[in-house]
XYZ file of N, CA, C and O in Angstrom:
288
model
N 19.522 21.370 -254.722
C 18.758 20.101 -254.863
C 17.835 19.831 -253.611
O 16.853 19.402 -253.707
N 18.553 20.253 -252.455
C 17.597 19.935 -251.019
C 16.425 20.950 -251.151
O 15.232 20.548 -250.761
N 16.721 22.197 -251.479
C 15.477 23.192 -251.419
C 14.517 22.692 -252.420
O 13.282 22.788 -252.172
N 14.783 22.340 -253.626
C 13.651 22.100 -254.632
C 12.978 20.873 -254.153
O 11.789 20.732 -254.334
N 13.738 19.873 -253.545
C 13.072 18.665 -252.981
C 12.025 18.886 -251.869
O 10.987 18.630 -251.867
N 12.455 19.799 -251.017
C 11.620 20.286 -249.920
C 10.335 21.016 -250.284
O 9.160 20.834 -249.996
N 10.581 21.859 -251.543
C 9.391 22.710 -252.002
C 8.397 21.644 -252.601
O 7.365 21.894 -252.303
N 8.854 20.613 -253.261
C 7.871 19.695 -253.877
C 7.462 18.838 -252.775
O 6.103 18.592 -252.704
N 8.153 18.243 -251.902
C 7.604 17.355 -250.771
C 6.654 17.888 -249.912
O 5.741 17.296 -249.571
N 6.848 19.324 -249.552
C 6.018 19.860 -248.665
C 4.734 20.596 -249.379
O 4.146 21.358 -248.612
N 4.825 20.677 -250.714
C 3.853 21.290 -251.562
C 3.798 22.725 -251.204
O 2.746 23.458 -250.965
N 4.907 23.532 -251.184
C 5.018 24.878 -250.839
C 4.756 25.735 -252.171
O 5.106 25.132 -253.334
N 4.456 26.903 -252.069
C 4.360 27.788 -253.167
C 5.684 28.377 -253.393
O 6.022 28.657 -254.596
N 6.515 28.644 -252.323
C 7.861 29.247 -252.576
C 8.567 28.772 -251.290
O 8.170 28.629 -250.210
N 9.922 28.613 -251.549
C 10.779 28.369 -250.642
C 12.237 29.442 -250.841
O 12.462 29.487 -251.995
N 12.558 30.007 -249.790
C 13.655 30.856 -249.926
C 14.816 30.237 -249.129
O 14.846 29.911 -248.015
N 15.980 29.956 -249.871
C 17.134 29.474 -249.205
C 18.211 30.336 -249.410
O 18.439 31.165 -250.196
N 19.189 30.183 -248.374
C 20.503 30.948 -248.612
C 21.648 29.944 -248.199
O 21.430 28.908 -247.587
N 22.859 30.300 -248.704
C 23.937 29.510 -248.543
C 24.677 29.840 -247.345
O 25.400 30.934 -247.244
N 24.707 28.985 -246.224
C 25.250 29.467 -244.947
C 26.712 29.337 -244.971
O 27.367 29.768 -244.050
N 27.144 28.910 -246.081
C 28.726 28.553 -246.174
C 29.413 29.681 -247.028
O 30.642 29.849 -247.056
N 28.659 30.671 -247.630
C 28.996 31.758 -248.410
C 30.039 32.548 -247.578
O 29.635 33.108 -246.412
N 31.117 33.002 -247.875
C 32.221 33.704 -247.110
C 31.905 35.278 -247.000
O 32.312 35.947 -246.222
N 30.883 35.694 -247.863
C 30.555 37.122 -247.876
C 29.129 37.465 -247.500
O 28.632 38.524 -247.513
N 28.490 36.482 -247.013
C 26.996 36.560 -246.650
C 26.615 35.509 -245.511
O 27.271 34.509 -245.293
N 25.455 35.786 -244.877
C 24.973 34.731 -243.903
C 24.899 35.507 -242.586
O 25.034 36.676 -242.229
N 25.010 34.532 -241.487
C 24.908 34.995 -240.201
C 25.749 35.883 -239.701
O 25.271 36.738 -238.926
N 26.927 35.944 -239.945
C 27.986 36.676 -239.389
C 28.094 38.063 -240.203
O 29.142 38.727 -240.036
N 27.316 38.377 -241.169
C 27.300 39.378 -241.972
C 26.117 40.320 -242.105
O 25.095 39.810 -241.791
N 26.181 41.685 -242.508
C 25.005 42.349 -242.664
C 24.408 42.172 -244.171
O 23.177 42.668 -244.281
N 25.033 41.353 -244.748
C 24.385 41.061 -246.045
C 24.002 39.611 -246.245
O 24.487 38.763 -245.584
N 23.062 39.269 -247.271
C 22.866 37.975 -247.573
C 22.622 37.679 -249.031
O 22.327 38.664 -249.855
N 22.777 36.520 -249.449
C 22.306 36.084 -250.866
C 21.352 34.972 -250.810
O 21.757 33.915 -250.161
N 20.193 35.165 -251.332
C 19.133 34.021 -251.305
C 18.772 33.606 -252.630
O 18.950 34.297 -253.599
N 18.223 32.322 -252.743
C 17.542 31.823 -253.882
C 16.084 31.698 -253.659
O 15.716 30.999 -252.611
N 15.313 32.082 -254.578
C 13.876 31.790 -254.397
C 13.642 30.528 -255.308
O 13.874 30.533 -256.578
N 12.862 29.740 -254.705
C 12.362 28.392 -255.631
C 10.789 28.414 -255.339
O 10.369 28.808 -254.363
N 10.430 28.468 -256.695
C 8.837 28.749 -256.783
C 8.161 27.404 -257.362
O 8.725 26.957 -258.276
N 7.069 27.176 -256.855
C 6.293 26.011 -257.409
C 6.066 26.309 -258.978
O 5.658 27.555 -259.226
N 6.094 25.465 -259.794
C 5.896 25.459 -261.219
C 6.919 26.127 -261.867
O 6.798 26.350 -263.220
N 7.962 26.601 -261.336
C 9.121 27.136 -262.162
C 10.259 26.319 -261.977
O 10.778 25.922 -261.107
N 10.670 25.972 -263.272
C 11.766 25.157 -263.272
C 13.166 25.470 -262.839
O 14.077 24.898 -262.295
N 13.428 26.939 -262.853
C 14.768 27.353 -262.627
C 14.609 28.428 -261.305
O 13.628 29.200 -261.375
N 15.385 28.222 -260.312
C 15.347 29.085 -259.207
C 15.907 30.510 -259.613
O 16.574 30.517 -260.546
N 15.433 31.516 -258.713
C 15.916 32.870 -259.058
C 16.925 33.211 -257.984
O 16.737 33.222 -256.833
N 18.293 33.327 -258.351
C 19.296 33.702 -257.419
C 19.210 35.188 -257.405
O 19.555 35.935 -258.276
N 19.107 35.717 -256.085
C 19.183 37.159 -255.988
C 20.624 37.594 -255.814
O 21.453 36.676 -255.163
N 21.030 38.865 -255.948
C 22.417 39.260 -255.941
C 22.472 39.577 -254.502
O 21.679 39.612 -253.694
N 23.828 39.620 -254.182
C 24.193 40.098 -252.748
C 23.524 41.228 -252.322
O 23.521 42.437 -253.100
N 22.782 41.354 -251.090
C 22.147 42.662 -250.648
C 22.095 42.652 -249.146
O 22.237 41.530 -248.687
N 21.585 43.781 -248.784
C 21.470 43.815 -247.287
C 20.336 42.906 -246.775
O 19.505 42.570 -247.652
N 20.342 42.484 -245.482
C 19.405 41.626 -244.891
C 17.887 42.339 -245.044
O 16.930 41.847 -245.205
N 17.893 43.774 -244.890
C 16.648 44.552 -244.893
C 16.167 44.331 -246.403
O 14.935 44.278 -246.573
N 16.866 44.507 -247.369
C 16.650 44.374 -248.792
C 16.149 43.006 -249.067
O 15.036 42.959 -249.679
N 16.765 41.986 -248.512
C 16.101 40.567 -248.569
C 14.879 40.718 -248.098
O 13.902 39.906 -248.573
N 14.578 41.054 -246.831
C 13.385 40.909 -246.123
C 12.182 41.645 -247.067
O 11.189 41.274 -247.072
N 12.623 42.811 -247.537
C 11.700 43.486 -248.468
C 11.293 42.570 -249.692
O 10.056 42.600 -250.062
N 12.244 42.051 -250.230
C 11.938 41.074 -251.461
C 11.003 40.000 -251.060
O 10.017 39.616 -251.685
N 11.256 39.407 -249.783
C 10.400 38.307 -249.422
C 8.959 38.822 -249.145
O 8.069 38.101 -249.560
N 8.879 39.960 -248.572
C 7.506 40.502 -248.272
C 6.751 40.725 -249.676
O 5.579 40.527 -249.718
N 7.522 41.246 -250.744
C 6.807 41.454 -251.984
C 6.269 40.098 -252.537
O 5.271 40.106 -253.121
N 7.277 39.130 -252.417
C 6.864 37.701 -252.955
C 5.604 37.295 -252.268
O 4.710 36.798 -252.875
N 5.587 37.295 -250.862
C 4.379 37.005 -250.061
C 3.200 37.695 -250.530
O 1.956 37.241 -250.717
N 3.139 39.050 -250.655
C 2.145 40.009 -251.057
C 1.663 39.523 -252.481
O 0.346 39.358 -252.631
N 2.457 39.294 -253.437
C 2.182 38.732 -254.722
C 1.326 37.409 -254.591
O 0.482 37.126 -255.312
N 1.901 36.425 -253.854
C 1.287 35.291 -253.775
C -0.274 35.367 -253.062
O -1.102 34.655 -253.517
N -0.258 36.120 -252.151
C -1.541 36.361 -251.594
C -2.499 36.992 -252.480
O -3.817 36.696 -252.564
N -2.152 37.911 -253.363
C -3.028 38.454 -254.402
C -3.440 37.349 -255.342
O -4.598 37.556 -255.620
N -2.789 36.575 -255.533
C -3.032 35.548 -256.570
C -3.987 34.478 -255.953
O -4.924 33.966 -256.726
N -3.883 34.308 -254.585
C -4.647 33.240 -253.981
C -6.069 33.706 -253.356
O -7.014 33.012 -253.332
N -6.129 35.035 -253.145
C -7.287 35.631 -252.543
C -7.885 36.596 -253.562
O -7.381 37.363 -254.040
N -9.065 36.236 -254.084
C -9.808 36.949 -255.082
C -10.153 38.257 -254.650
O -10.455 38.676 -253.595
């Protein structure tokens, strides 16, 4: 709920959140589990547990797609 509210309040195109309380992911682990909140999309996309490198690649893919949509 906090992430969805921030997305709308700040008028963002995308917000990526992670659960820092997850016992198998986050700061002290090599893996992470994130959720993508997108403008105009009612349901967030929960990504599976993956390496932080893989999470970074997914974020870059999302940013590249957003840029392609915004820059003719």
